[in-house]
XYZ file of C-alpha atoms in Angstrom:
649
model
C -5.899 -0.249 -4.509
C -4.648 -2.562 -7.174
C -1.764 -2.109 -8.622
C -0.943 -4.214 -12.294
C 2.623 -5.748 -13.225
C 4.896 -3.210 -14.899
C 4.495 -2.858 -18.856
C 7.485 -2.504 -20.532
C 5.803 -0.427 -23.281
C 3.778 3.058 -23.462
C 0.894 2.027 -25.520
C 0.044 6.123 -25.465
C 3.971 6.951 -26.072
C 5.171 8.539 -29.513
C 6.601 5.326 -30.340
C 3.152 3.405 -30.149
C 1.414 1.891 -33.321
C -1.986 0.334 -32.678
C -1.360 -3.359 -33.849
C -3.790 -4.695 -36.159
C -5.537 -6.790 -33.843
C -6.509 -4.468 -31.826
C -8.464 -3.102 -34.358
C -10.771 -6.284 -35.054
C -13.756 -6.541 -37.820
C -14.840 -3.451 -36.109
C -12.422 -1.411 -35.700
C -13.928 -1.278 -32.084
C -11.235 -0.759 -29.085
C -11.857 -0.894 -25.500
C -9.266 0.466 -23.358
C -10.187 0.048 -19.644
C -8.154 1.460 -17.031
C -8.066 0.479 -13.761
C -7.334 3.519 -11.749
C -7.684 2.937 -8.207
C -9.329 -0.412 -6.881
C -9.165 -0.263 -3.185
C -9.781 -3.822 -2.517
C -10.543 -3.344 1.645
C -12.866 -5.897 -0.229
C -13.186 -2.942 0.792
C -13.839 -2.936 -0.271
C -13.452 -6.496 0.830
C -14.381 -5.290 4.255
C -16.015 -5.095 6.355
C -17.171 -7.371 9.042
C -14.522 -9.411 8.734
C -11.760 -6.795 9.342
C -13.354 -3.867 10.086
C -11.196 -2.210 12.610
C -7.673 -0.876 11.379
C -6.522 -3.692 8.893
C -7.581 -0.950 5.581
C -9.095 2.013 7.568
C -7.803 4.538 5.483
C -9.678 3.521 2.038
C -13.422 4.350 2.197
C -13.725 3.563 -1.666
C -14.638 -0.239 -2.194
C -13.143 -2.678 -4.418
C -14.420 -4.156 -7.976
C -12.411 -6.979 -7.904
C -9.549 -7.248 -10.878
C -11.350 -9.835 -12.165
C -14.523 -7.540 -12.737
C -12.669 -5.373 -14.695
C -11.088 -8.158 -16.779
C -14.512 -9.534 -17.506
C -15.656 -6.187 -18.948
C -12.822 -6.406 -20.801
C -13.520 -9.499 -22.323
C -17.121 -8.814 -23.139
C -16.573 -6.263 -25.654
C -15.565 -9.830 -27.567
C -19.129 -10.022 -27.541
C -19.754 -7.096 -29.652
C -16.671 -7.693 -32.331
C -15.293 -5.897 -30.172
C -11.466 -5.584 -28.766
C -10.501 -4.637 -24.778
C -7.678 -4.303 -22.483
C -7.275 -3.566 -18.720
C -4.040 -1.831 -17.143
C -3.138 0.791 -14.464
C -2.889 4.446 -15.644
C 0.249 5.066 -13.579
C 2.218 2.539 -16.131
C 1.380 4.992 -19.226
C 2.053 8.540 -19.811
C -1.597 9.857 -19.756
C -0.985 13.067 -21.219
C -0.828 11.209 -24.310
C -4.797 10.300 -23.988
C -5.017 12.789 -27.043
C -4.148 9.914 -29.097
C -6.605 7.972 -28.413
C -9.026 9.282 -30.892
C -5.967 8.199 -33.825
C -7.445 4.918 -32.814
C -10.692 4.436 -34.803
C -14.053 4.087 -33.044
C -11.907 3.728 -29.547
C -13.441 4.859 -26.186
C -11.151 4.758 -22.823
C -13.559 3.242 -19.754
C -11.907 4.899 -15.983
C -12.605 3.014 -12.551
C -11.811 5.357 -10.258
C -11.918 4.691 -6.202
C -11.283 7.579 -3.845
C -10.558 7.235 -0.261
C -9.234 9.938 2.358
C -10.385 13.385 2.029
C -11.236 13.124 -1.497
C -8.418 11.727 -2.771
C -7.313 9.772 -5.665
C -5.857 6.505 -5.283
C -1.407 6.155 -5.213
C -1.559 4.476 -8.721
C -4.070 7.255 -10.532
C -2.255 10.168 -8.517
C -0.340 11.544 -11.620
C -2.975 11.020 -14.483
C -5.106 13.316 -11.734
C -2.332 15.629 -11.178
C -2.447 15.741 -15.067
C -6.328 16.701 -14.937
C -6.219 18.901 -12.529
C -3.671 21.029 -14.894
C -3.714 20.275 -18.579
C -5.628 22.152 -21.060
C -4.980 19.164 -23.728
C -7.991 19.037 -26.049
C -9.493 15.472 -26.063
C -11.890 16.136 -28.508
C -12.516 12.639 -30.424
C -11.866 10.745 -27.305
C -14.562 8.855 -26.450
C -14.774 7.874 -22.576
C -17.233 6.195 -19.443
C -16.246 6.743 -15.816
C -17.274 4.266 -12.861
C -16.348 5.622 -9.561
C -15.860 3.997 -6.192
C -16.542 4.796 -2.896
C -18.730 4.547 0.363
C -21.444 6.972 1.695
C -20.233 7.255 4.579
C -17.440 9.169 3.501
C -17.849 13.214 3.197
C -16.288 13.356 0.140
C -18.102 10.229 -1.336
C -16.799 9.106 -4.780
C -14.602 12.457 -5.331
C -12.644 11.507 -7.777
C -14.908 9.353 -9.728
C -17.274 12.819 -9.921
C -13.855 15.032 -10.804
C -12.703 12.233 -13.851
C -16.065 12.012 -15.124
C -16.462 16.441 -15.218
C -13.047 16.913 -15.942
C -13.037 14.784 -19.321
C -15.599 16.076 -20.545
C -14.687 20.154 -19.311
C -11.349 18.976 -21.711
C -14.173 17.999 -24.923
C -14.096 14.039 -24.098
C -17.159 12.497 -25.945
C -19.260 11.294 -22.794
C -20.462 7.441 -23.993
C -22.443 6.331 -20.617
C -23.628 8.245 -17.344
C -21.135 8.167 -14.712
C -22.053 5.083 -12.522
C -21.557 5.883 -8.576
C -20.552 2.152 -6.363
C -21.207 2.371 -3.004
C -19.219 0.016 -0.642
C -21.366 1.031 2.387
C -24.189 -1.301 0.599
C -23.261 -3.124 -2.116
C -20.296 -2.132 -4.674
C -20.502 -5.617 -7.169
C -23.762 -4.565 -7.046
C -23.792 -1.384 -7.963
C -21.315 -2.653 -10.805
C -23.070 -5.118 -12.142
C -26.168 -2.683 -12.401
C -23.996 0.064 -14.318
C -22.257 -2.600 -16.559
C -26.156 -3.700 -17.618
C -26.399 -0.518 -18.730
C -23.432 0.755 -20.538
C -22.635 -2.228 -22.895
C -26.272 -1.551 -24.732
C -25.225 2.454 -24.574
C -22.118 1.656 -26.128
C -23.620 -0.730 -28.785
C -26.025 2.021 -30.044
C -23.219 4.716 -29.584
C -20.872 2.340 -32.545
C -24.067 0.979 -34.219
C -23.234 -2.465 -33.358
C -25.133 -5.901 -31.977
C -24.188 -8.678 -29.130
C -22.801 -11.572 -31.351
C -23.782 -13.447 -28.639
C -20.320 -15.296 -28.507
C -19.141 -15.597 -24.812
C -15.948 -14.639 -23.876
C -13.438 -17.998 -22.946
C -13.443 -17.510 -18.890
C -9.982 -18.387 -18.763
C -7.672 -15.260 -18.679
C -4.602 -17.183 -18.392
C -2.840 -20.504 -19.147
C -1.063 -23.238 -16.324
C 2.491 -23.553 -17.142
C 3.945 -26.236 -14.824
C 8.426 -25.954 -14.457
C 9.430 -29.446 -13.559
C 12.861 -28.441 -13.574
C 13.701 -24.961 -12.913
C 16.382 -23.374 -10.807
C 14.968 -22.183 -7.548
C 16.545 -19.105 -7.812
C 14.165 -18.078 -9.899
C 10.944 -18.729 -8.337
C 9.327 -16.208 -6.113
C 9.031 -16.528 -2.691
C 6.439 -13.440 -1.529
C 8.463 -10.722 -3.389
C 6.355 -7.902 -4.822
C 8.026 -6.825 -7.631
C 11.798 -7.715 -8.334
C 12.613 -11.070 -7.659
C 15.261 -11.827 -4.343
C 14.307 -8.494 -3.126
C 13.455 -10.033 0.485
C 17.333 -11.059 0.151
C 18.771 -8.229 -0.913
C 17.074 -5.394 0.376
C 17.696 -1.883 -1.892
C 16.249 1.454 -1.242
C 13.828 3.237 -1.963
C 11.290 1.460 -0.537
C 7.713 1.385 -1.511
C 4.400 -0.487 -2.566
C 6.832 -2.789 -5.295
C 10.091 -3.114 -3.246
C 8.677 -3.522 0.372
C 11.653 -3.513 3.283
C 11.753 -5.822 5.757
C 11.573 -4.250 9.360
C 12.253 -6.480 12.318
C 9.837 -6.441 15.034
C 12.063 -5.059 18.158
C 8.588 -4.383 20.132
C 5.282 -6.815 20.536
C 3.070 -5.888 24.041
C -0.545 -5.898 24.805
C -1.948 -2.879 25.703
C -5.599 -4.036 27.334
C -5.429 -4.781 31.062
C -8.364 -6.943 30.513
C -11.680 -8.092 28.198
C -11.597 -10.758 25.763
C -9.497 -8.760 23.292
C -6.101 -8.329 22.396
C -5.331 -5.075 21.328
C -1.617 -4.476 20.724
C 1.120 -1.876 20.706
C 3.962 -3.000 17.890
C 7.782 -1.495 17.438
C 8.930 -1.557 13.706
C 12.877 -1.058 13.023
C 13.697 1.179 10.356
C 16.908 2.049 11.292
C 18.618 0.477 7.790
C 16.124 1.506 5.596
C 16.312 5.215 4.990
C 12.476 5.538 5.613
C 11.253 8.713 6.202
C 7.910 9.330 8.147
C 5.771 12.135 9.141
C 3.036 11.792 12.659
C -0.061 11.381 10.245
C 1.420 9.215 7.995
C 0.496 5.469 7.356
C 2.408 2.702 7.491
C 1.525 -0.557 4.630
C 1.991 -3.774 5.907
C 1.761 -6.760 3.728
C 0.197 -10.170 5.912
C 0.340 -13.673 4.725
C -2.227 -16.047 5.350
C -2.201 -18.201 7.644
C -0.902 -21.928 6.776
C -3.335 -24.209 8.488
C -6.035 -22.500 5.727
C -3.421 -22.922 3.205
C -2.482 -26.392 3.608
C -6.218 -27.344 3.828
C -7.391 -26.205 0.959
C -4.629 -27.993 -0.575
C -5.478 -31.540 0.977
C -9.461 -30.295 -0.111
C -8.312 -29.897 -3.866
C -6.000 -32.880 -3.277
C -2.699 -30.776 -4.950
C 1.093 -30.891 -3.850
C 0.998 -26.886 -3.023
C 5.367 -27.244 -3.598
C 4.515 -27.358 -7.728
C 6.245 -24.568 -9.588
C 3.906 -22.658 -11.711
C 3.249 -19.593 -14.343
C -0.186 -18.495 -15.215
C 0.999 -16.679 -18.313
C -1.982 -14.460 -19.713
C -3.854 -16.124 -22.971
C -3.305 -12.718 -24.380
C 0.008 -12.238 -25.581
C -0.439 -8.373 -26.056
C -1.408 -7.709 -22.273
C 0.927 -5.774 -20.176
C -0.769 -8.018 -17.250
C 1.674 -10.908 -18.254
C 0.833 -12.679 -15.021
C -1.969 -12.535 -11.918
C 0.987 -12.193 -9.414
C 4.644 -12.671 -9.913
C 5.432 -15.639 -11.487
C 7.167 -18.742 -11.528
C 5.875 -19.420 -7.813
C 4.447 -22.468 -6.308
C 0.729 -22.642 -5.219
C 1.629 -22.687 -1.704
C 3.025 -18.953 -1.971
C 0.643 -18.177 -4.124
C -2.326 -19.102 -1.694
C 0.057 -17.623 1.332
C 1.279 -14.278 0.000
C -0.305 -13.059 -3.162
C -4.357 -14.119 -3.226
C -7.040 -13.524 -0.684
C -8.247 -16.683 0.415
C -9.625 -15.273 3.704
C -12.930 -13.006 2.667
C -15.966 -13.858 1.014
C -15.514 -14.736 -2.871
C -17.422 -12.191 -5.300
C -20.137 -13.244 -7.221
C -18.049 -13.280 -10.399
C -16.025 -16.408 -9.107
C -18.723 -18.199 -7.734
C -19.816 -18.316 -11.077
C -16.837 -18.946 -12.963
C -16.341 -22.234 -10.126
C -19.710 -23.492 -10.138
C -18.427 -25.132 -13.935
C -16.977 -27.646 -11.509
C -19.752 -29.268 -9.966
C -21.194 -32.558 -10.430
C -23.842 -32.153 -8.751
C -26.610 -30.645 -9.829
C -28.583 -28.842 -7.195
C -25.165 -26.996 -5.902
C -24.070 -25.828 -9.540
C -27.954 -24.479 -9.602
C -27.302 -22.569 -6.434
C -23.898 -21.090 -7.259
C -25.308 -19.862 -10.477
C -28.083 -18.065 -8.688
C -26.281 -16.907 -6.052
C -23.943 -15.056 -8.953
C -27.578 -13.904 -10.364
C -28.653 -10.425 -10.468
C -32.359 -11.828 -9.324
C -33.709 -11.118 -6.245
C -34.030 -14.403 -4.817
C -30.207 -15.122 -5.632
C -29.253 -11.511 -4.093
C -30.721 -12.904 -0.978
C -29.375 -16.561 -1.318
C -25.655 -14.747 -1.695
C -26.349 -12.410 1.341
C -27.757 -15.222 3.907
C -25.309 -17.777 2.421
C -22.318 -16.618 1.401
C -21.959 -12.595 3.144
C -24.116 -13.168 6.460
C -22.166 -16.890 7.131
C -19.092 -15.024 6.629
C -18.069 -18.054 3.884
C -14.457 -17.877 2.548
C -13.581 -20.220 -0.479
C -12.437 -22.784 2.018
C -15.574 -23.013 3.455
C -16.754 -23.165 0.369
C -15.120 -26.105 -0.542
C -15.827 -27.807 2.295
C -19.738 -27.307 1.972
C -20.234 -28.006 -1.278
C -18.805 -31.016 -1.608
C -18.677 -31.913 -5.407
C -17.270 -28.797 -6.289
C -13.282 -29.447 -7.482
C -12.317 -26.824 -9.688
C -8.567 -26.756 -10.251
C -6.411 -25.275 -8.369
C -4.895 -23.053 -11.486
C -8.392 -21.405 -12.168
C -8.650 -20.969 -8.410
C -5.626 -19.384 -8.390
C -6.911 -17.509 -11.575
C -9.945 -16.306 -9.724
C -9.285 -15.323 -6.352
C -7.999 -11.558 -5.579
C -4.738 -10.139 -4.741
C -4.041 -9.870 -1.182
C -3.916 -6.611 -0.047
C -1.391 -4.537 1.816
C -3.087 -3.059 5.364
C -2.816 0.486 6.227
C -2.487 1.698 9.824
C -1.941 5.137 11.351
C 1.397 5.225 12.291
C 1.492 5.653 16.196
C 4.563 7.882 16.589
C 6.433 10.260 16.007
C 9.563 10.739 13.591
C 10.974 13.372 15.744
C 10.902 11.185 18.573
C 11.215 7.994 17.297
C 13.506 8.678 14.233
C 14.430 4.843 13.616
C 11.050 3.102 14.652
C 7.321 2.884 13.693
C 4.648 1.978 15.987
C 1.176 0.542 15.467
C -1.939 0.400 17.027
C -4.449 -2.693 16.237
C -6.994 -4.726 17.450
C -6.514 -8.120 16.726
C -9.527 -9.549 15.132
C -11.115 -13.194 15.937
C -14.736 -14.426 16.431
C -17.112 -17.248 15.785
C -18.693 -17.237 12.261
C -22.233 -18.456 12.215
C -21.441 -21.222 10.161
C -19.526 -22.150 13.929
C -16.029 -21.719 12.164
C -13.611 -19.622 14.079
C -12.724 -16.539 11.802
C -9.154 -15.117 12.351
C -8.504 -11.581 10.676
C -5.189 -12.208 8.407
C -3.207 -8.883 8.944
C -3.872 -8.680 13.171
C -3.092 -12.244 13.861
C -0.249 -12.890 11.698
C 1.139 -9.715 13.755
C -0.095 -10.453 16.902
C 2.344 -14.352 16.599
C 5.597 -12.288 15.869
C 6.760 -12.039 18.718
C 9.787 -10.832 20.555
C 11.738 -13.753 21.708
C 15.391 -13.804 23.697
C 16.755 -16.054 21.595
C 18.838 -13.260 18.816
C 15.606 -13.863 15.965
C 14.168 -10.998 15.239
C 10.385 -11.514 13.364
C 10.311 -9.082 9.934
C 7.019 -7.415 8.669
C 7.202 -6.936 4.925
C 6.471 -2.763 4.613
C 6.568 1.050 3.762
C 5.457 4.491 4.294
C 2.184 5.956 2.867
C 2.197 9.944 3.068
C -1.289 11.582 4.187
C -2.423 15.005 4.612
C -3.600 14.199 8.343
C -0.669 16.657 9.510
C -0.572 18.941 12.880
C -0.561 22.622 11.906
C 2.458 23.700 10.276
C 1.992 26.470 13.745
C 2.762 24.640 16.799
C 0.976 27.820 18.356
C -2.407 26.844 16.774
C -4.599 24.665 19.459
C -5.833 21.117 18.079
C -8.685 19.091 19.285
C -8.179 15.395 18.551
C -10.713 13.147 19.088
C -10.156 9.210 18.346
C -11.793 6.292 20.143
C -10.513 2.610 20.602
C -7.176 2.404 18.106
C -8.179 5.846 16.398
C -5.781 6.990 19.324
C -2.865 5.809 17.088
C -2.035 9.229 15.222
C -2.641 11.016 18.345
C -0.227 9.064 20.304
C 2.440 10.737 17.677
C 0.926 14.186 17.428
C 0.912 14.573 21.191
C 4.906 13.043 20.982
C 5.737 15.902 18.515
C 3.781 18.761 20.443
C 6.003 17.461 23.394
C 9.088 17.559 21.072
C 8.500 21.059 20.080
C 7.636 22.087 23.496
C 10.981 21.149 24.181
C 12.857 22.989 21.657
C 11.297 26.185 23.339
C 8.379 26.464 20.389
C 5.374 27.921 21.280
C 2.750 25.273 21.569
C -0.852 26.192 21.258
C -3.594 24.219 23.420
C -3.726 20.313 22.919
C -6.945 18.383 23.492
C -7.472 14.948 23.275
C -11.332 13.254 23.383
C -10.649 9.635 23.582
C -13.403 6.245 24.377
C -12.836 2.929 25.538
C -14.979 0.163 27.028
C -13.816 0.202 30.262
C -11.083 2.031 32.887
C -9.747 -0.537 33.870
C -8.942 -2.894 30.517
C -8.615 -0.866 27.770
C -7.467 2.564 28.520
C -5.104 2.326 25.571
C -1.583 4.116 26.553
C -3.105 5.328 29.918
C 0.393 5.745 31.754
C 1.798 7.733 28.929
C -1.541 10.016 28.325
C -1.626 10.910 32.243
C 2.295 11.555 32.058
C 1.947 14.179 29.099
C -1.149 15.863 31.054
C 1.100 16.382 34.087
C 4.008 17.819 31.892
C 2.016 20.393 30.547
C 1.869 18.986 27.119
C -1.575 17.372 26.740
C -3.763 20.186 27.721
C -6.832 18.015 28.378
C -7.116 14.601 28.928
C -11.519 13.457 27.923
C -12.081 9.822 28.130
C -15.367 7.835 27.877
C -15.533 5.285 28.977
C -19.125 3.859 27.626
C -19.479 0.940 29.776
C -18.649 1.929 33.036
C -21.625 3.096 34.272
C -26.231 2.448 33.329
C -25.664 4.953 30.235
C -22.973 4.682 27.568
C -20.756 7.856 27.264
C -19.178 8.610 24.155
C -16.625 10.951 22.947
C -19.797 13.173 21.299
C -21.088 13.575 24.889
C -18.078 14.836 25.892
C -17.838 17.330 23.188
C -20.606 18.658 23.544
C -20.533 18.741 27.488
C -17.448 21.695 26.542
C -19.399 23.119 23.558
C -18.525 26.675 24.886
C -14.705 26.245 25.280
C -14.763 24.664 21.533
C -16.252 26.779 20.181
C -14.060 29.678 21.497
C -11.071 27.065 20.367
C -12.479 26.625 16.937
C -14.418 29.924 15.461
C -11.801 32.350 17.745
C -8.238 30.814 18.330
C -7.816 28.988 14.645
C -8.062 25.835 15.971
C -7.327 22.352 14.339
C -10.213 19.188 14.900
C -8.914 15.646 13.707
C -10.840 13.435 14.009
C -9.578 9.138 13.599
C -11.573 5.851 13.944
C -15.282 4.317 12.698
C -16.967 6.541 9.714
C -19.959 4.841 10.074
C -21.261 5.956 13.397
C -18.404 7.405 15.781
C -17.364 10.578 12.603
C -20.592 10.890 11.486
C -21.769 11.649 15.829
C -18.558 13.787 15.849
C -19.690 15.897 13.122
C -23.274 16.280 14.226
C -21.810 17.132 17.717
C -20.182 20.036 16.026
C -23.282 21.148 14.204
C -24.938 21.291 17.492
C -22.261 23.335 19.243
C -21.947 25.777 16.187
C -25.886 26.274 16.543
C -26.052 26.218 19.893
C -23.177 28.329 21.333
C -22.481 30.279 17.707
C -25.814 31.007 16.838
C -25.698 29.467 13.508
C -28.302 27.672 11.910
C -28.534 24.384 10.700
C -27.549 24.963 7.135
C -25.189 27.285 8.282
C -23.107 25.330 10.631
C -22.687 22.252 7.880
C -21.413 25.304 5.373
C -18.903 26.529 8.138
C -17.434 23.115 9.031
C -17.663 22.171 5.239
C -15.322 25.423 4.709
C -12.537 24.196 7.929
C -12.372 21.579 5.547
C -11.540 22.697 2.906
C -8.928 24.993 4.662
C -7.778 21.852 6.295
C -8.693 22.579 9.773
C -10.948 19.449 10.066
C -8.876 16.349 9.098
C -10.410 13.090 9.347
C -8.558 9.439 9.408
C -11.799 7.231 9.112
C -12.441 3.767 8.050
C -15.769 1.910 7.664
């Protein structure tokens, strides 16, 4: 998700007078809240890190600069707008809203998880879900994101959009549902089509048919500055990385040493690796289930060479400082920095670029025929849809290949900067247990590398940068910029209670720390109910992940049952599924009769989705249920929270 600089001000608060120029000829206010942008571009996303860099948020991203832009249109309708992040303002003052004349409030709200809202809109739901505040006058449009192949597709975007209106909000436009799992800009685009004539004939106005200036912010260049006071990769206060304060979270990251870096594949042409966090300084707390936010930095070859491309020294010290003096977005990431930490720690250089900044670029190109094609390619037509997915999504293009193939485009660097998305923190299911491992976190990846079809060699950011810090002899220990994430994927607050865990490839990770803590409790004389693992690899022999420790926790007693498929050991590929379904009597015994627990960690799209019709199957088969039936009793261990998943897509 994206999270916006702190505001120093509660534009809701008691204290808050609308300034005049908010107000405008029209006395027309947008206020657009960004509650909840899961950028895995997401919904960044997908083929180019698909496996654990941002499993745990199925909702896609609108890029910030989306929501800015549909903030700046309403200038084209006399109209004034703002963006910010709901968890900056005390939103049980949205009451007030309505004190503002002809005002409307627009939501973007991603879920990931089970349903969940995102960290940043967590309160202002928590205020939903139990406020009886009358919001009568206050005019609001919801746009929710998500991906299909979630269960609980677009939760909270559904919940905002009924709960607003349940309170007496004034409904202006439908609720508009993106789908990362095809095409969230898309989807956004489509919606945003729509709603600005809705909202023209809801205030009885007309387009002015002025466009919006498509700079957002304003190059400041410090010749002489101290450099004391120029970030260096920070996320919120400045010389945090040098003086490191708890608590620790998403603004004030710690820095824990790498004290363990080993491959765990005996063979293949991957790497997958098992990595050792310290956290023994920190005062971190974690739970087995939780998630552990890492924050990568690009890597500097692609840095550099986009610098010698745009032909800037990447060492200037700079401010973008926001055009808009009444923002509470003063900046597009912290600021003073130079370009060269800009490009390696705070934008996302690495994915493809949205249509939005293809557009906004293709201002800088001399010639002709390319600005044509960048225009179209930012087009809503269908011939430009399919120009952007062959050229730009299929080719697996990031702006440096951008650059390089289109030669006469040389925007500068600023408006690059401008353009380009934050770089996102990655989420992985922490591999271990706190009972066991009090003063370390482990994690489970795959690092990611291929061959584009462009030729270019495509290196994931997050699973390379970790795979290089390595453990060396020499005293230097490597640091990974993190925290914790809590989740609700939790072992049953009964140790007695049986759990079936089923994760293929790295969706092993949170059952490498469930299993730990069953063993833990075994040992302080608890009564430990049945523990099952289903878990698929390739192959035996190079990519049983944690193989020796597995077979040492069956022999102790503590794993009850050890499944693996291996899919590519024999004519036909075995998956976990099979295996599930080749016990369908015992699991079902486990599951309708002895309370049982299913978690279930790893690929949405295909592996969950098997897994769940697996359990359909064995519910009508061995339980007698029927169809309609057996999605209604798994739908209900759901809700109970008996059937956990940990997906990604």
């Amino acid at each position: 998700y994206v999270k916006m600089e702190d505001s120093e001000s509660q534009l809701l608060s008691d204290e808050y007078q609308p300034p005049e120029t908010l107000l405008g000829s029209l006395d027309i206010f947008v206020f657009s809240l960004i509650a909840g942008l899961l950028i895995y571009w997401f919904f960044f996303r997908k083929k180019t890190e698909p496996v654990l860099d941002l499993k745990t948020f199925p909702a896609g991203n609108i890029e910030p600069t989306q929501i800015f832009l549909l903030a700046k249109d309403a200038h084209r309708y006399g109209m004034k707008g703002m963006a910010t992040d709901p968890e900056e303002y005390d939103m049980s003052e949205l009451s007030r809203l309505k004190e503002i004349p002809n005002s409307m409030a627009v939501f973007c709200m991603a879920t990931y998880g089970e349903g969940d809202p995102t960290d940043n809109a967590q309160e202002f739901y928590d205020w939903m879900q139990g406020t009886d505040d009358d919001l009568e006058g206050v005019n609001f449009a919801v746009f929710g994101l998500g991906n299909k192949t979630y269960e609980h597709f677009n939760a909270t975007g559904n919940y905002t959009d009924k709960r607003l209106a349940e309170l007496g909000g004034k409904r202006v436009f439908d609720l508009g549902l993106g789908d990362d799992d095809s095409n969230l800009e898309e989807d956004f685009i489509s919606w945003k089509e729509q709603f600005w004539p809705a909202v023209c004939e809801f205030f009885g106005v007309e387009a002015t048919g002025e466009e919006s200036s498509i700079r957002q912010f304003e190059l400041v260049v410090h010749n002489d500055i101290n450099m004391n006071q120029v970030y260096t990769g920070e996320m919120g206060r400045l010389k945090s990385f040098q003086t490191q304060k708890p608590p620790f979270d998403s603004k004030n990251l710690f820095l824990a040493p790498v004290t363990v870096n080993r491959k765990l594949n005996k063979g293949g042409n991957r790497h997958l690796m098992h990595i050792e966090l310290d956290i023994m300084d920190s005062k971190i707390r974690y739970d087995a289930g939780d998630h552990v936010a890492v924050y990568p930095t690009n890597d500097a070859a692609v840095v550099n060479r986009i610098g010698e491309r745009l032909g800037v020294d990447l060492d200037t010290v700079i401010s973008l400082k926001n055009l808009d003096e009444e923002s509470n977005k003063k900046h597009p990431f912290p600021c003073p920095s130079t370009y060269r930490t800009a490009l390696t720690h705070y934008l996302d250089i690495n994915n493809t670029p949205r249509k939005n900044v293809l557009y906004e670029l293709s201002q800088y190109t001399s010639d002709p025929q390319e600005q044509e094609n960048m225009r179209k390619m930012a087009s809503a037509s269908p011939e430009g849809k399919a120009l952007y997915q062959s050229w730009v999504l299929d080719s697996e293009r990031n702006i440096l290949a951008i650059l390089e193939d289109l030669p006469s485009l040389n925007p500068p660097v600023d408006h690059l900067c401008e353009l380009l998305p934050r770089l996102q923190a990655r989420y992985y299911s922490i591999a271990s247990s706190n009972k066991v491992h009090p003063t370390s976190i482990h994690i489970c990846a795959v690092v990611i590398e291929y061959t584009t079809k462009t030729g270019r060699f495509y290196k994931g950011v997050a699973t390379n940068w970790l795979k290089n810090k390595e453990v060396t002899e020499n005293g230097h220990k490597h640091t990974v910029p993190m925290y914790v994430r809590r989740s609700q994927f939790r072992l049953p607050f009964k140790p007695s209670n049986p759990v079936i865990m089923i994760g293929p490839g790295t969706g092993i990770a949170p059952f490498v720390g469930f299993i730990q803590e069953r063993a833990w409790q075994k040992e302080q004389g608890k009564d430990v109910g049945e523990t099952i693992l289903y878990f698929g690899c390739r192959h035996k022999n190079e990519d049983f992940l944690y193989q020796q420790e597995l077979e040492e926790f069956e022999r102790a007693g503590v794993l009850t049952q050890l499944n693996v498929a291996f899919s590519r050991d024999q004519e036909h590929k075995i998956y976990v599924q099979h295996l599930l379904k080749k016990n369908k009597e015992q699991l079902w015994k486990l599951i309708h009769s002895n309370n049982a627990h299913i978690y279930v960690c790893g690929d949405a799209r295909n592996m969950a989705r098997d897994v769940h019709t697996a359990f359909y199957e064995i519910a009508e088969e061995v339980g007698g249920l029927t169809h309609t039936q057996a999605v209604d009793y798994f739908k209900k261990l759901m809700t109970k929270g008996r059937y956990s998943q940990d997906v990604w897509s």
